[in-house]
Tab-separated table of C-alpha atoms in Angstrom:
chain	number	residue	atom	x	y	z
A	1	MET	CA	-6.191	-3.940	-8.261
A	2	PRO	CA	-5.250	-7.020	-6.162
A	3	ASP	CA	-1.789	-7.575	-4.773
A	4	MET	CA	0.674	-9.457	-6.993
A	5	ARG	CA	2.380	-12.345	-5.229
A	6	PHE	CA	5.590	-14.044	-6.351
A	7	TYR	CA	6.036	-17.669	-5.288
A	8	PHE	CA	9.485	-19.249	-5.211
A	9	PRO	CA	9.452	-23.007	-5.989
A	10	ASP	CA	11.389	-24.997	-3.413
A	11	SER	CA	14.274	-27.192	-4.499
A	12	GLN	CA	15.941	-27.433	-1.087
A	13	ASP	CA	18.195	-24.474	-1.879
A	14	GLN	CA	19.975	-23.209	1.206
A	15	ILE	CA	23.348	-21.699	2.081
A	16	ASP	CA	25.709	-22.547	4.906
A	17	PRO	CA	26.571	-19.450	6.992
A	18	SER	CA	29.651	-21.210	8.369
A	19	PHE	CA	31.257	-21.666	4.922
A	20	ASP	CA	34.706	-20.045	4.741
A	21	PHE	CA	35.459	-18.736	1.241
A	22	GLU	CA	39.239	-18.713	1.645
A	23	THR	CA	39.639	-22.184	3.136
A	24	GLU	CA	36.458	-23.545	1.555
A	25	GLU	CA	35.722	-25.407	4.756
A	26	ARG	CA	32.573	-25.640	6.876
A	27	SER	CA	32.008	-25.776	10.586
A	28	PRO	CA	32.522	-29.337	11.852
A	29	PHE	CA	29.435	-28.834	14.028
A	30	ARG	CA	27.166	-27.847	11.126
A	31	ILE	CA	23.822	-29.650	10.874
A	32	ARG	CA	22.272	-28.783	7.530
A	33	GLN	CA	18.614	-28.828	8.589
A	34	ARG	CA	19.322	-26.729	11.654
A	35	ASP	CA	22.047	-24.362	10.493
A	36	ASP	CA	21.668	-23.771	6.745
A	37	ARG	CA	19.482	-20.850	5.738
A	38	TYR	CA	16.741	-20.308	3.156
A	39	ALA	CA	16.594	-17.077	1.164
A	40	HIS	CA	13.817	-15.670	3.354
A	41	GLU	CA	16.062	-16.162	6.407
A	42	VAL	CA	19.029	-14.423	4.787
A	43	LEU	CA	17.379	-11.490	3.039
A	44	SER	CA	15.249	-8.814	4.669
A	45	PRO	CA	12.551	-8.315	3.621
A	46	PRO	CA	12.008	-11.790	2.158
A	47	PRO	CA	12.382	-11.697	-1.653
A	48	TYR	CA	9.164	-13.621	-2.276
A	49	SER	CA	5.650	-13.584	-0.868
A	50	GLY	CA	5.009	-17.296	-1.260
A	51	MET	CA	6.691	-20.688	-1.516
A	52	LEU	CA	5.576	-23.422	-3.891
A	53	VAL	CA	6.354	-27.021	-2.928
A	54	SER	CA	5.878	-29.925	-5.318
A	55	LYS	CA	4.682	-33.367	-4.276
A	56	ALA	CA	6.967	-34.841	-6.944
A	57	MET	CA	9.918	-33.047	-5.348
A	58	VAL	CA	9.057	-34.443	-1.919
A	59	ASP	CA	7.683	-37.914	-2.637
A	60	GLY	CA	9.162	-38.755	-6.031
A	61	VAL	CA	7.400	-40.183	-9.078
A	62	SER	CA	6.822	-43.750	-10.287
A	63	GLY	CA	9.221	-45.356	-7.853
A	64	ALA	CA	11.977	-42.754	-8.322
A	65	ALA	CA	12.980	-40.751	-5.271
A	66	GLY	CA	12.361	-37.022	-5.093
A	67	ARG	CA	14.867	-34.358	-4.072
A	68	TYR	CA	14.061	-34.834	-0.395
A	69	SER	CA	15.858	-37.426	1.690
A	70	ALA	CA	13.721	-39.875	3.649
A	71	GLN	CA	14.491	-37.913	6.820
A	72	GLN	CA	13.523	-34.580	5.241
A	73	ARG	CA	10.299	-36.025	3.878
A	74	GLN	CA	9.338	-37.447	7.261
A	75	ARG	CA	10.113	-34.172	8.982
A	76	LEU	CA	8.001	-32.192	6.491
A	77	TYR	CA	4.996	-34.425	7.104
A	78	ARG	CA	5.575	-34.416	10.852
A	79	GLU	CA	6.198	-30.682	11.374
A	80	GLY	CA	4.167	-29.208	8.522
A	81	VAL	CA	5.285	-26.855	5.787
A	82	ARG	CA	5.498	-23.674	7.874
A	83	GLU	CA	7.625	-25.218	10.595
A	84	PHE	CA	9.806	-27.099	8.092
A	85	PHE	CA	10.693	-23.937	6.171
A	86	ARG	CA	10.778	-21.804	9.315
A	87	LEU	CA	8.037	-19.524	7.989
A	88	ASN	CA	6.334	-18.849	11.315
A	89	GLY	CA	6.124	-15.115	11.783
A	90	GLU	CA	6.712	-14.449	8.076
A	91	ASN	CA	4.003	-13.154	5.741
A	92	ILE	CA	4.748	-15.902	3.215
A	93	ASP	CA	1.996	-18.059	1.705
A	94	THR	CA	2.471	-21.751	0.957
A	95	LEU	CA	1.203	-23.384	-2.222
A	96	GLY	CA	1.371	-27.095	-2.998
A	97	ASP	CA	1.392	-28.587	-6.468
A	98	CYS	CA	1.829	-31.986	-8.120
A	99	GLY	CA	4.923	-31.345	-10.246
A	100	ALA	CA	3.263	-32.215	-13.561
A	101	PHE	CA	6.425	-31.647	-15.626
A	102	THR	CA	8.093	-34.558	-13.850
A	103	TYR	CA	5.563	-37.022	-15.264
A	104	LEU	CA	4.655	-35.355	-18.560
A	105	ARG	CA	5.691	-38.471	-20.558
A	106	GLU	CA	3.305	-40.704	-18.637
A	107	ASP	CA	-0.146	-41.537	-20.040
A	108	VAL	CA	-1.822	-40.461	-16.810
A	109	PRO	CA	-0.630	-38.750	-13.624
A	110	PRO	CA	0.996	-41.186	-11.170
A	111	TYR	CA	-1.004	-39.942	-8.178
A	112	SER	CA	-4.640	-40.195	-7.176
A	113	VAL	CA	-6.701	-37.155	-6.240
A	114	ASP	CA	-6.837	-38.307	-2.618
A	115	GLU	CA	-3.062	-38.809	-2.468
A	116	VAL	CA	-2.567	-35.223	-3.598
A	117	ILE	CA	-5.098	-33.945	-1.072
A	118	ASP	CA	-3.359	-35.989	1.654
A	119	PHE	CA	-0.100	-34.200	0.812
A	120	TYR	CA	-1.674	-30.750	1.053
A	121	GLU	CA	-3.671	-31.471	4.208
A	122	ASN	CA	-0.952	-33.338	6.095
A	123	CYS	CA	1.643	-30.665	5.372
A	124	GLY	CA	-0.727	-27.788	6.151
A	125	PHE	CA	-0.516	-25.784	2.915
A	126	ASP	CA	-2.469	-22.555	2.562
A	127	ALA	CA	-3.519	-23.576	-0.959
A	128	GLY	CA	-3.179	-26.648	-3.161
A	129	ILE	CA	-3.287	-27.136	-6.930
A	130	SER	CA	-5.428	-29.857	-8.496
A	131	LEU	CA	-3.912	-32.843	-10.284
A	132	ASP	CA	-3.176	-32.055	-13.942
A	133	HIS	CA	-1.443	-33.282	-17.084
A	134	VAL	CA	0.720	-31.036	-19.272
A	135	ILE	CA	-0.119	-30.749	-22.969
A	136	LEU	CA	2.917	-31.192	-25.200
A	137	GLY	CA	2.094	-28.735	-27.951
A	138	PHE	CA	1.070	-25.169	-28.745
A	139	ASP	CA	-0.568	-23.578	-31.804
A	140	LEU	CA	-1.537	-19.945	-31.466
A	141	ASP	CA	-4.215	-20.152	-34.153
A	142	ALA	CA	-5.781	-23.508	-33.247
A	143	GLY	CA	-9.290	-23.881	-31.925
A	144	LEU	CA	-10.815	-26.694	-29.891
A	145	ASP	CA	-11.106	-29.020	-32.889
A	146	GLY	CA	-10.035	-29.232	-36.488
A	147	ASP	CA	-6.776	-29.673	-38.342
A	148	GLY	CA	-3.656	-29.507	-36.218
A	149	VAL	CA	-5.380	-30.350	-32.941
A	150	GLU	CA	-3.912	-33.628	-31.716
A	151	PRO	CA	-6.285	-36.113	-30.059
A	152	GLU	CA	-3.769	-36.429	-27.204
A	153	TRP	CA	-4.012	-32.682	-26.555
A	154	LYS	CA	-7.775	-32.939	-26.243
A	155	ARG	CA	-7.512	-35.993	-23.992
A	156	ARG	CA	-5.132	-34.277	-21.589
A	157	ARG	CA	-7.223	-31.106	-21.422
A	158	GLU	CA	-10.373	-33.075	-20.667
A	159	LEU	CA	-8.532	-35.281	-18.161
A	160	THR	CA	-7.226	-32.197	-16.339
A	161	ILE	CA	-10.749	-30.760	-16.078
A	162	ASP	CA	-12.151	-34.106	-14.863
A	163	LEU	CA	-9.412	-34.327	-12.232
A	164	ALA	CA	-10.169	-30.759	-11.120
A	165	SER	CA	-13.829	-31.726	-10.724
A	166	ASP	CA	-12.924	-34.769	-8.612
A	167	PHE	CA	-10.436	-32.674	-6.626
A	168	LEU	CA	-13.058	-30.090	-5.696
A	169	THR	CA	-15.616	-32.769	-4.810
A	170	ARG	CA	-13.206	-34.570	-2.507
A	171	HIS	CA	-12.042	-31.247	-1.044
A	172	ARG	CA	-15.620	-30.536	0.012
A	173	GLU	CA	-16.367	-34.080	1.201
A	174	ARG	CA	-13.223	-34.151	3.333
A	175	HIS	CA	-13.840	-30.629	4.719
A	176	CYS	CA	-10.314	-29.565	3.752
A	177	VAL	CA	-9.047	-26.248	5.028
A	178	PHE	CA	-6.585	-25.360	2.238
A	179	GLU	CA	-7.762	-23.237	-0.696
A	180	PRO	CA	-8.434	-25.368	-3.815
A	181	VAL	CA	-6.736	-24.144	-7.010
A	182	ALA	CA	-7.570	-25.655	-10.408
A	183	VAL	CA	-5.223	-25.944	-13.392
A	184	ALA	CA	-6.165	-24.866	-16.906
A	185	GLN	CA	-4.239	-26.651	-19.645
A	186	GLY	CA	-4.511	-25.907	-23.368
A	187	TRP	CA	-2.688	-25.556	-26.675
A	188	SER	CA	-4.025	-22.191	-27.855
A	189	PRO	CA	-5.742	-19.073	-26.508
A	190	GLN	CA	-9.166	-20.501	-27.340
A	191	SER	CA	-8.511	-23.868	-25.678
A	192	TYR	CA	-7.127	-22.219	-22.539
A	193	ALA	CA	-10.166	-19.954	-22.328
A	194	ALA	CA	-12.479	-22.950	-22.713
A	195	SER	CA	-10.647	-24.697	-19.867
A	196	VAL	CA	-10.948	-21.669	-17.586
A	197	GLU	CA	-14.643	-21.357	-18.384
A	198	SER	CA	-15.226	-25.030	-17.475
A	199	LEU	CA	-13.291	-24.653	-14.222
A	200	GLN	CA	-15.247	-21.543	-13.262
A	201	ASN	CA	-18.464	-23.460	-13.879
A	202	LEU	CA	-17.216	-26.130	-11.467
A	203	GLY	CA	-16.915	-23.463	-8.774
A	204	TYR	CA	-13.221	-22.540	-8.769
A	205	ALA	CA	-12.325	-18.956	-7.862
A	206	ARG	CA	-8.579	-19.416	-8.317
A	207	ILE	CA	-7.110	-21.015	-11.443
A	208	ALA	CA	-3.481	-21.715	-12.341
A	209	ILE	CA	-2.507	-21.471	-16.012
A	210	GLY	CA	-0.097	-24.303	-16.842
A	211	GLY	CA	2.063	-25.315	-19.762
A	212	LEU	CA	3.171	-21.818	-20.856
A	213	VAL	CA	6.782	-21.912	-19.647
A	214	ALA	CA	8.250	-22.366	-23.133
A	215	GLN	CA	5.961	-19.907	-24.911
A	216	LYS	CA	6.949	-16.435	-26.091
A	217	THR	CA	5.786	-13.485	-24.033
A	218	ASP	CA	3.418	-12.201	-26.725
A	219	GLU	CA	1.854	-15.662	-26.979
A	220	ILE	CA	1.269	-15.694	-23.228
A	221	SER	CA	-0.339	-12.252	-23.498
A	222	LYS	CA	-2.711	-13.496	-26.214
A	223	VAL	CA	-3.685	-16.484	-24.074
A	224	LEU	CA	-4.406	-14.232	-21.095
A	225	ALA	CA	-6.295	-11.679	-23.192
A	226	THR	CA	-8.542	-14.437	-24.553
A	227	ILE	CA	-9.125	-15.824	-21.067
A	228	SER	CA	-9.929	-12.324	-19.846
A	229	ALA	CA	-12.963	-12.159	-22.121
A	230	ILE	CA	-14.658	-15.022	-20.236
A	231	ARG	CA	-13.047	-14.585	-16.794
A	232	GLU	CA	-15.461	-13.833	-13.985
A	233	SER	CA	-14.548	-10.796	-11.912
A	234	GLU	CA	-13.777	-12.820	-8.777
A	235	THR	CA	-11.569	-15.370	-10.567
A	236	ARG	CA	-7.883	-14.990	-9.728
A	237	LEU	CA	-5.225	-16.395	-12.069
A	238	HIS	CA	-1.823	-17.855	-11.222
A	239	LEU	CA	0.899	-18.288	-13.865
A	240	LEU	CA	2.834	-21.533	-13.372
A	241	GLY	CA	6.559	-21.156	-14.047
A	242	VAL	CA	6.271	-17.834	-15.892
A	243	THR	CA	8.239	-14.736	-14.872
A	244	ARG	CA	8.390	-11.975	-17.560
A	245	CYS	CA	8.836	-9.261	-14.929
A	246	GLU	CA	8.428	-6.341	-17.319
A	247	ARG	CA	5.019	-7.635	-18.462
A	248	ILE	CA	3.579	-8.464	-15.042
A	249	PRO	CA	1.602	-5.177	-14.834
A	250	GLU	CA	-0.023	-6.063	-18.156
A	251	PHE	CA	-0.731	-9.607	-16.961
A	252	ALA	CA	-2.349	-8.145	-13.851
A	253	THR	CA	-4.930	-6.374	-16.003
A	254	TYR	CA	-6.010	-9.820	-17.258
A	255	GLY	CA	-6.647	-11.101	-13.745
A	256	VAL	CA	-3.238	-12.542	-12.836
A	257	THR	CA	-2.650	-12.107	-9.104
A	258	SER	CA	0.287	-14.475	-8.582
A	259	PHE	CA	3.035	-16.351	-10.396
A	260	ASP	CA	6.007	-18.582	-9.643
A	261	SER	CA	9.438	-19.067	-11.159
A	262	THR	CA	12.949	-20.247	-10.329
A	263	SER	CA	14.449	-18.235	-13.182
A	264	PRO	CA	16.080	-15.414	-11.141
A	265	PHE	CA	17.726	-17.987	-8.889
A	266	ARG	CA	18.781	-20.453	-11.597
A	267	GLN	CA	20.247	-17.818	-13.895
A	268	ALA	CA	22.953	-17.321	-11.295
A	269	PHE	CA	24.577	-20.597	-12.327
A	270	LYS	CA	22.737	-21.832	-15.432
A	271	ASP	CA	23.018	-18.867	-17.775
A	272	ASP	CA	26.080	-18.239	-19.913
A	273	ARG	CA	26.080	-14.468	-19.392
A	274	ASP	CA	23.317	-13.057	-17.173
A	275	ASN	CA	24.425	-14.389	-13.801
A	276	TYR	CA	24.369	-11.406	-11.451
A	277	TYR	CA	21.309	-9.133	-11.467
A	278	THR	CA	21.239	-5.396	-11.046
A	279	LEU	CA	18.095	-3.291	-11.102
A	280	ASP	CA	18.606	-2.367	-14.762
A	281	GLY	CA	20.633	-5.239	-16.178
A	282	SER	CA	22.927	-8.121	-15.374
A	283	TRP	CA	26.577	-9.144	-15.341
A	284	VAL	CA	28.512	-12.277	-16.162
A	285	ALA	CA	29.937	-14.155	-13.163
A	286	LEU	CA	33.696	-14.713	-12.892
A	287	ARG	CA	34.349	-18.378	-13.598
A	288	VAL	CA	36.892	-20.065	-11.357
A	289	PRO	CA	35.795	-23.728	-11.288
A	290	GLN	CA	37.271	-26.199	-8.846
A	291	VAL	CA	39.947	-28.337	-10.457
A	292	GLU	CA	38.519	-31.480	-8.888
A	293	GLY	CA	34.935	-30.435	-9.542
A	294	ASN	CA	35.080	-29.572	-13.241
A	295	ALA	CA	34.370	-32.642	-15.390
A	296	LYS	CA	35.855	-31.209	-18.578
A	297	LEU	CA	39.048	-30.162	-16.845
A	298	GLN	CA	39.361	-33.521	-15.118
A	299	ARG	CA	39.053	-35.363	-18.436
A	300	ARG	CA	41.884	-33.326	-19.910
A	301	ILE	CA	44.039	-33.928	-16.851
A	302	LEU	CA	43.420	-37.694	-17.009
A	303	ALA	CA	44.197	-37.664	-20.743
A	304	GLY	CA	47.524	-36.004	-20.025
A	305	ASP	CA	46.658	-32.789	-21.886
A	306	ILE	CA	46.946	-30.652	-18.759
A	307	ASP	CA	49.266	-30.827	-15.800
A	308	GLN	CA	47.194	-31.073	-12.615
A	309	ALA	CA	49.712	-29.099	-10.551
A	310	LEU	CA	49.605	-26.259	-13.085
A	311	ALA	CA	45.816	-26.232	-13.042
A	312	ARG	CA	45.761	-26.011	-9.263
A	313	ARG	CA	48.325	-23.234	-9.260
A	314	LEU	CA	46.364	-21.143	-11.785
A	315	GLU	CA	43.141	-21.807	-9.881
A	316	ARG	CA	44.597	-20.594	-6.586
A	317	ASN	CA	46.216	-17.591	-8.275
A	318	ALA	CA	42.873	-16.501	-9.772
A	319	LEU	CA	41.127	-16.806	-6.413
A	320	GLY	CA	43.912	-14.943	-4.665
A	321	ARG	CA	43.840	-12.072	-7.152
A	322	LEU	CA	40.090	-11.720	-6.727
A	323	VAL	CA	40.410	-11.421	-2.957
A	324	ALA	CA	43.286	-8.939	-3.322
A	325	PHE	CA	41.231	-6.850	-5.746
A	326	ASP	CA	38.306	-6.691	-3.338
A	327	ARG	CA	40.696	-5.450	-0.669
A	328	GLY	CA	42.097	-2.775	-2.978
A	329	GLU	CA	45.492	-4.482	-3.175
A	330	THR	CA	45.674	-5.087	-6.932
A	331	ASP	CA	44.198	-3.727	-10.158
A	332	VAL	CA	41.665	-4.938	-12.704
A	333	GLU	CA	44.209	-6.048	-15.310
A	334	SER	CA	46.045	-8.362	-12.930
A	335	VAL	CA	42.759	-10.106	-12.097
A	336	VAL	CA	41.721	-10.359	-15.749
A	337	THR	CA	45.105	-11.855	-16.614
A	338	ALA	CA	44.815	-14.460	-13.850
A	339	LEU	CA	41.264	-15.373	-14.848
A	340	ARG	CA	42.292	-15.699	-18.497
A	341	GLU	CA	45.275	-17.917	-17.718
A	342	TYR	CA	43.017	-20.340	-15.875
A	343	GLU	CA	40.193	-20.054	-18.436
A	344	ALA	CA	42.598	-21.218	-21.166
A	345	LEU	CA	42.698	-24.543	-19.319
A	346	HIS	CA	39.116	-25.080	-18.149
A	347	ASP	CA	37.304	-23.527	-21.143
A	348	GLU	CA	39.778	-23.129	-24.001
A	349	THR	CA	37.072	-22.227	-26.555
A	350	ARG	CA	36.101	-19.023	-24.729
A	351	ASP	CA	37.745	-15.681	-24.074
A	352	ARG	CA	35.788	-13.675	-21.512
A	353	ARG	CA	38.409	-11.015	-20.827
A	354	GLU	CA	36.279	-8.151	-22.099
A	355	ALA	CA	33.241	-9.189	-20.044
A	356	TYR	CA	35.384	-9.800	-16.962
A	357	ARG	CA	37.092	-6.445	-17.313
A	358	ALA	CA	33.741	-4.677	-17.532
A	359	VAL	CA	32.267	-6.313	-14.425
A	360	LEU	CA	35.431	-5.767	-12.372
A	361	GLU	CA	35.543	-2.093	-13.325
A	362	ALA	CA	31.882	-1.696	-12.370
A	363	ALA	CA	32.187	-3.812	-9.170
A	364	PRO	CA	28.371	-4.014	-8.816
A	365	TRP	CA	28.485	-6.024	-5.586
A	366	ARG	CA	29.882	-2.924	-3.841
A	367	ASP	CA	26.739	-0.972	-4.731
A	368	CYS	CA	24.317	-3.639	-3.501
A	369	ASN	CA	23.039	-3.418	0.065
A	370	CYS	CA	21.542	-6.918	0.243
A	371	GLU	CA	22.759	-9.145	3.050
A	372	VAL	CA	24.490	-11.511	0.626
A	373	CYS	CA	26.655	-8.891	-1.054
A	374	SER	CA	27.343	-7.146	2.240
A	375	THR	CA	28.826	-10.302	3.758
A	376	ALA	CA	30.282	-12.157	0.755
A	377	GLY	CA	31.808	-9.238	-1.138
A	378	ILE	CA	33.369	-10.206	-4.458
A	379	GLN	CA	32.755	-13.900	-3.715
A	380	VAL	CA	29.096	-13.435	-4.678
A	381	ILE	CA	30.057	-12.928	-8.315
A	382	VAL	CA	32.496	-15.843	-8.486
A	383	PHE	CA	31.077	-18.786	-10.437
A	384	ARG	CA	32.352	-21.653	-8.311
A	385	GLY	CA	30.619	-24.279	-6.184
A	386	THR	CA	27.208	-24.314	-4.613
A	387	GLU	CA	27.894	-21.894	-1.752
A	388	ARG	CA	28.938	-19.022	-4.006
A	389	ASN	CA	26.459	-19.834	-6.759
A	390	LYS	CA	23.446	-20.093	-4.461
A	391	ARG	CA	24.371	-16.878	-2.706
A	392	ARG	CA	24.358	-15.187	-6.095
A	393	GLY	CA	20.969	-16.795	-6.714
A	394	PHE	CA	19.698	-15.323	-3.434
A	395	HIS	CA	21.024	-11.914	-4.481
A	396	ASN	CA	19.160	-12.260	-7.788
A	397	LEU	CA	15.931	-12.973	-5.914
A	398	HIS	CA	16.492	-9.791	-3.904
A	399	VAL	CA	16.973	-7.741	-7.070
A	400	PHE	CA	14.062	-9.437	-8.829
A	401	ALA	CA	11.794	-8.416	-5.952
A	402	LYS	CA	12.972	-4.824	-6.397
A	403	ARG	CA	12.394	-5.016	-10.157
A	404	LEU	CA	8.904	-6.385	-9.624
A	405	GLU	CA	8.083	-3.662	-7.127
A	406	ARG	CA	9.244	-1.035	-9.608
A	407	GLU	CA	7.334	-2.522	-12.540
A	408	LEU	CA	4.137	-2.786	-10.550
A	409	ALA	CA	4.452	0.761	-9.278
A	410	THR	CA	5.119	2.041	-12.776
A	411	GLY	CA	2.285	-0.066	-14.179
A	412	GLY	CA	-0.180	1.225	-11.623
A	413	ALA	CA	-0.621	-2.042	-9.656
A	414	LEU	CA	-0.420	-2.331	-5.901
A	415	VAL	CA	2.219	-4.400	-4.081
């Protein structure tokens, strides 16, 4: 069975090694592009085997700027993707895509096929995904035609196949060196299978399955099982934006050899409960928001409902108790009390004392040997500001890689 590769989509997520948790200050000599570190520079071994970079993220869409500054964009084009992300010497693949979800409300993609190829060639990607258009609908029982199949769904599927055909033609005419990857879009297992069959007939050996991010795991399995019936033995599938770690061995039996997702990273600061991964579960992060950085708290202060000096005092007390606990200088209850006193101001509708008590008693960061937990200690599980939150995201990537390795070994796949 082929190797399974996990690609991490870039969103310019880095951490500053000079950040001081107690003073919350940075080195005055810090230069972000030179000094800040990506996850693959912090964690050993790297927690992913590939990086996915979106043209929409770099260049923007329809006149709107992307996440890259003008200087970053210029440097990426000038240095190339491997130099930009400091991947030289690392066994990490690079995959370019268009960022179709950023323009899903448009009638047609905002880029031309040649503009997309220019991005992949100029930046030196190992592989590049053809231009596509996401279908805004899903019906497990629908066919290619008939009741319930929207004309717009059909148009977008056909457009995506036509664009893939043009992409492959121009790839050959321009003698491109990156591997061409097509996208299959659909609204049902049958429509996805029909798309894959058409793309195989065009000559594609690697096909990304798009538009399944919001679908239930069993629905994804049915799509893949249907595709499997017509998939040629040499065709490799990539799942766009889909994680489902526990089902990856099953997906591998259907021909999936790679997938990408930001979910492990984003759960660190987007989820209400599952913020800090362990091999067999997850924990809530300890919320100590910055007084000046919490919009809800600031509104209450400006309205006169909360005294700003009190808020700052409770904030500093919570942080101080956390540090003291990590040093063995205070007990769990004193930390829970401090966290609760501050929580009553910044999130008065919640009471997380039970969850906080459980995570403090378990102290999972002490059992983790990743570089983040080893250096940050209890700060890795504090929900506060980008430096702590992204470090927790890096830790989650480390654990996700371990989970994936375990699932694949248990499922009989090779890693």
